[in-house]
Amino acid sequence: MQFDTKLVVVLRDDLAVWQKTNVTAFLVSGIAGTVPGVVGEPYRDASENEYLPMFVQPVLVYEADAAALRRAYERTMSRGVTPAVYTRDLFATNHDEANRAAVSVVAADDLDLVGIAVRAERKTVDKIVDRLRFHP
């Protein structure tokens, strides 16, 4: 199935595996919680157990060094797309309010980004992730 949009996560390539997993989970929650129609209907098995819904489209995960991640972030912002962001400072916090406080005291140019997530039109996302490689 071809979608009009793409949902991508871009992660720093120098993170530990647990950090990549944690950052990905946090970033996609920002997309799931704010984009209408991006999450489908609940799942149900043949025994009538109900399960939580998931995204209606694939999540593509890319990796990048610090410079390439910054470039993807700047491309995102210049195209008027609102990303979910995860900064290195968030590894030291332990709840949402502290996370938002940690981001709020740093200027955009100084954010130590370790990951972003974006959902936008396919062509826009293709320009944002141009020259990035898929996460292995």
C-alpha atoms as a PDB file:
ATOM      1  CA  MET A   1       0.000   0.000   0.000  1.00  0.00           C
ATOM      2  CA  GLN A   2       1.333   3.441  -0.940  1.00  0.00           C
ATOM      3  CA  PHE A   3       0.823   6.243   1.612  1.00  0.00           C
ATOM      4  CA  ASP A   4       0.762   9.959   0.835  1.00  0.00           C
ATOM      5  CA  THR A   5       2.916  10.533   3.916  1.00  0.00           C
ATOM      6  CA  LYS A   6       6.016   9.058   5.493  1.00  0.00           C
ATOM      7  CA  LEU A   7       6.738   8.612   9.169  1.00  0.00           C
ATOM      8  CA  VAL A   8      10.449   8.623   9.933  1.00  0.00           C
ATOM      9  CA  VAL A   9      12.771   8.588  12.908  1.00  0.00           C
ATOM     10  CA  VAL A  10      16.365   9.775  12.574  1.00  0.00           C
ATOM     11  CA  LEU A  11      18.751   8.617  15.309  1.00  0.00           C
ATOM     12  CA  ARG A  12      22.339   9.499  16.129  1.00  0.00           C
ATOM     13  CA  ASP A  13      24.574   6.653  15.041  1.00  0.00           C
ATOM     14  CA  ASP A  14      26.726   6.813  18.188  1.00  0.00           C
ATOM     15  CA  LEU A  15      23.999   5.916  20.696  1.00  0.00           C
ATOM     16  CA  ALA A  16      23.964   2.685  22.669  1.00  0.00           C
ATOM     17  CA  VAL A  17      21.361   0.153  21.534  1.00  0.00           C
ATOM     18  CA  TRP A  18      19.186   0.758  24.628  1.00  0.00           C
ATOM     19  CA  GLN A  19      19.312   4.495  23.924  1.00  0.00           C
ATOM     20  CA  LYS A  20      18.245   4.029  20.284  1.00  0.00           C
ATOM     21  CA  THR A  21      15.296   1.914  21.388  1.00  0.00           C
ATOM     22  CA  ASN A  22      14.301   4.354  24.129  1.00  0.00           C
ATOM     23  CA  VAL A  23      14.621   7.425  21.896  1.00  0.00           C
ATOM     24  CA  THR A  24      12.607   5.791  19.107  1.00  0.00           C
ATOM     25  CA  ALA A  25       9.777   4.922  21.485  1.00  0.00           C
ATOM     26  CA  PHE A  26       9.616   8.437  22.908  1.00  0.00           C
ATOM     27  CA  LEU A  27       9.811  10.127  19.505  1.00  0.00           C
ATOM     28  CA  VAL A  28       7.037   8.124  17.860  1.00  0.00           C
ATOM     29  CA  SER A  29       4.779   8.773  20.845  1.00  0.00           C
ATOM     30  CA  GLY A  30       4.853  12.433  19.828  1.00  0.00           C
ATOM     31  CA  ILE A  31       3.549  11.533  16.384  1.00  0.00           C
ATOM     32  CA  ALA A  32       0.953   9.079  17.720  1.00  0.00           C
ATOM     33  CA  GLY A  33      -0.357  11.568  20.253  1.00  0.00           C
ATOM     34  CA  THR A  34      -0.778  14.534  17.927  1.00  0.00           C
ATOM     35  CA  VAL A  35      -1.512  13.440  14.369  1.00  0.00           C
ATOM     36  CA  PRO A  36      -5.151  12.508  13.725  1.00  0.00           C
ATOM     37  CA  GLY A  37      -5.634   9.278  11.783  1.00  0.00           C
ATOM     38  CA  VAL A  38      -2.052   8.068  12.174  1.00  0.00           C
ATOM     39  CA  VAL A  39      -3.131   5.375  14.661  1.00  0.00           C
ATOM     40  CA  GLY A  40      -5.581   2.731  13.498  1.00  0.00           C
ATOM     41  CA  GLU A  41      -8.272   0.750  15.243  1.00  0.00           C
ATOM     42  CA  PRO A  42      -7.690  -1.653  18.143  1.00  0.00           C
ATOM     43  CA  TYR A  43      -6.652  -5.196  17.290  1.00  0.00           C
ATOM     44  CA  ARG A  44      -8.734  -8.199  18.312  1.00  0.00           C
ATOM     45  CA  ASP A  45      -7.786 -11.865  18.250  1.00  0.00           C
ATOM     46  CA  ALA A  46     -10.088 -14.816  17.597  1.00  0.00           C
ATOM     47  CA  SER A  47     -10.595 -15.228  21.355  1.00  0.00           C
ATOM     48  CA  GLU A  48     -12.064 -11.690  21.488  1.00  0.00           C
ATOM     49  CA  ASN A  49      -9.102 -10.246  23.401  1.00  0.00           C
ATOM     50  CA  GLU A  50      -8.593  -6.620  22.488  1.00  0.00           C
ATOM     51  CA  TYR A  51      -5.179  -5.032  21.953  1.00  0.00           C
ATOM     52  CA  LEU A  52      -4.071  -1.452  21.582  1.00  0.00           C
ATOM     53  CA  PRO A  53      -4.034   0.143  18.148  1.00  0.00           C
ATOM     54  CA  MET A  54      -0.815   0.908  16.294  1.00  0.00           C
ATOM     55  CA  PHE A  55       0.320   3.166  13.477  1.00  0.00           C
ATOM     56  CA  VAL A  56      -1.467   2.662  10.190  1.00  0.00           C
ATOM     57  CA  GLN A  57       1.785   2.972   8.225  1.00  0.00           C
ATOM     58  CA  PRO A  58       5.379   1.804   8.593  1.00  0.00           C
ATOM     59  CA  VAL A  59       7.896   3.760  10.642  1.00  0.00           C
ATOM     60  CA  LEU A  60      11.173   4.158   8.747  1.00  0.00           C
ATOM     61  CA  VAL A  61      14.243   4.473  10.965  1.00  0.00           C
ATOM     62  CA  TYR A  62      17.393   6.215   9.741  1.00  0.00           C
ATOM     63  CA  GLU A  63      20.723   6.828  11.400  1.00  0.00           C
ATOM     64  CA  ALA A  64      22.998   9.820  11.103  1.00  0.00           C
ATOM     65  CA  ASP A  65      26.042  11.397  12.633  1.00  0.00           C
ATOM     66  CA  ALA A  66      25.575  14.629  14.591  1.00  0.00           C
ATOM     67  CA  ALA A  67      26.017  16.879  11.541  1.00  0.00           C
ATOM     68  CA  ALA A  68      23.594  14.922   9.371  1.00  0.00           C
ATOM     69  CA  LEU A  69      20.995  14.813  12.159  1.00  0.00           C
ATOM     70  CA  ARG A  70      21.322  18.589  12.568  1.00  0.00           C
ATOM     71  CA  ARG A  71      20.886  18.988   8.786  1.00  0.00           C
ATOM     72  CA  ALA A  72      17.721  16.842   8.876  1.00  0.00           C
ATOM     73  CA  TYR A  73      16.407  18.925  11.778  1.00  0.00           C
ATOM     74  CA  GLU A  74      17.086  22.184   9.927  1.00  0.00           C
ATOM     75  CA  ARG A  75      15.434  20.849   6.769  1.00  0.00           C
ATOM     76  CA  THR A  76      12.433  19.851   8.868  1.00  0.00           C
ATOM     77  CA  MET A  77      12.099  23.279  10.443  1.00  0.00           C
ATOM     78  CA  SER A  78      12.647  25.164   7.178  1.00  0.00           C
ATOM     79  CA  ARG A  79       9.768  23.239   5.605  1.00  0.00           C
ATOM     80  CA  GLY A  80       7.338  24.145   8.375  1.00  0.00           C
ATOM     81  CA  VAL A  81       7.137  20.575   9.683  1.00  0.00           C
ATOM     82  CA  THR A  82       6.975  20.165  13.463  1.00  0.00           C
ATOM     83  CA  PRO A  83       9.242  17.345  14.622  1.00  0.00           C
ATOM     84  CA  ALA A  84       9.389  15.412  17.837  1.00  0.00           C
ATOM     85  CA  VAL A  85      12.852  15.983  19.318  1.00  0.00           C
ATOM     86  CA  TYR A  86      14.974  14.077  21.791  1.00  0.00           C
ATOM     87  CA  THR A  87      18.093  15.699  23.186  1.00  0.00           C
ATOM     88  CA  ARG A  88      20.997  14.196  25.059  1.00  0.00           C
ATOM     89  CA  ASP A  89      19.843  16.044  28.201  1.00  0.00           C
ATOM     90  CA  LEU A  90      16.697  13.896  28.323  1.00  0.00           C
ATOM     91  CA  PHE A  91      18.729  10.824  29.275  1.00  0.00           C
ATOM     92  CA  ALA A  92      19.204  12.494  32.675  1.00  0.00           C
ATOM     93  CA  THR A  93      15.530  13.260  33.318  1.00  0.00           C
ATOM     94  CA  ASN A  94      12.813  10.885  34.426  1.00  0.00           C
ATOM     95  CA  HIS A  95       9.442  12.415  33.597  1.00  0.00           C
ATOM     96  CA  ASP A  96       7.667  14.550  31.014  1.00  0.00           C
ATOM     97  CA  GLU A  97       7.732  17.826  32.927  1.00  0.00           C
ATOM     98  CA  ALA A  98      11.489  17.537  33.460  1.00  0.00           C
ATOM     99  CA  ASN A  99      11.952  16.645  29.781  1.00  0.00           C
ATOM    100  CA  ARG A 100      10.086  19.748  28.625  1.00  0.00           C
ATOM    101  CA  ALA A 101      12.006  21.901  31.126  1.00  0.00           C
ATOM    102  CA  ALA A 102      15.335  20.566  29.832  1.00  0.00           C
ATOM    103  CA  VAL A 103      14.439  21.451  26.245  1.00  0.00           C
ATOM    104  CA  SER A 104      12.935  24.837  27.134  1.00  0.00           C
ATOM    105  CA  VAL A 105      16.204  26.324  28.429  1.00  0.00           C
ATOM    106  CA  VAL A 106      18.237  25.564  25.286  1.00  0.00           C
ATOM    107  CA  ALA A 107      18.095  27.627  22.076  1.00  0.00           C
ATOM    108  CA  ALA A 108      17.252  25.659  18.928  1.00  0.00           C
ATOM    109  CA  ASP A 109      20.769  26.084  17.516  1.00  0.00           C
ATOM    110  CA  ASP A 110      22.233  24.630  20.710  1.00  0.00           C
ATOM    111  CA  LEU A 111      20.003  21.569  21.111  1.00  0.00           C
ATOM    112  CA  ASP A 112      22.188  18.463  21.425  1.00  0.00           C
ATOM    113  CA  LEU A 113      19.903  16.335  19.283  1.00  0.00           C
ATOM    114  CA  VAL A 114      20.088  12.564  19.450  1.00  0.00           C
ATOM    115  CA  GLY A 115      16.903  11.926  17.485  1.00  0.00           C
ATOM    116  CA  ILE A 116      13.951  13.445  15.668  1.00  0.00           C
ATOM    117  CA  ALA A 117      10.689  12.036  14.340  1.00  0.00           C
ATOM    118  CA  VAL A 118       8.720  13.513  11.474  1.00  0.00           C
ATOM    119  CA  ARG A 119       5.516  12.730   9.625  1.00  0.00           C
ATOM    120  CA  ALA A 120       4.776  14.729   6.507  1.00  0.00           C
ATOM    121  CA  GLU A 121       4.072  14.385   2.795  1.00  0.00           C
ATOM    122  CA  ARG A 122       6.312  11.832   1.102  1.00  0.00           C
ATOM    123  CA  LYS A 123       8.207  14.334  -1.044  1.00  0.00           C
ATOM    124  CA  THR A 124       8.847  16.600   1.936  1.00  0.00           C
ATOM    125  CA  VAL A 125      10.181  13.735   4.057  1.00  0.00           C
ATOM    126  CA  ASP A 126      12.338  12.521   1.164  1.00  0.00           C
ATOM    127  CA  LYS A 127      14.008  15.953   1.082  1.00  0.00           C
ATOM    128  CA  ILE A 128      14.474  15.934   4.864  1.00  0.00           C
ATOM    129  CA  VAL A 129      16.196  12.526   4.922  1.00  0.00           C
ATOM    130  CA  ASP A 130      18.087  12.917   1.657  1.00  0.00           C
ATOM    131  CA  ARG A 131      21.555  11.275   1.884  1.00  0.00           C
ATOM    132  CA  LEU A 132      20.749   9.514   5.171  1.00  0.00           C
ATOM    133  CA  ARG A 133      21.010   5.751   5.483  1.00  0.00           C
ATOM    134  CA  PHE A 134      18.516   3.344   6.989  1.00  0.00           C
ATOM    135  CA  HIS A 135      19.336   2.079  10.455  1.00  0.00           C
ATOM    136  CA  PRO A 136      20.847  -1.424  10.105  1.00  0.00           C
END
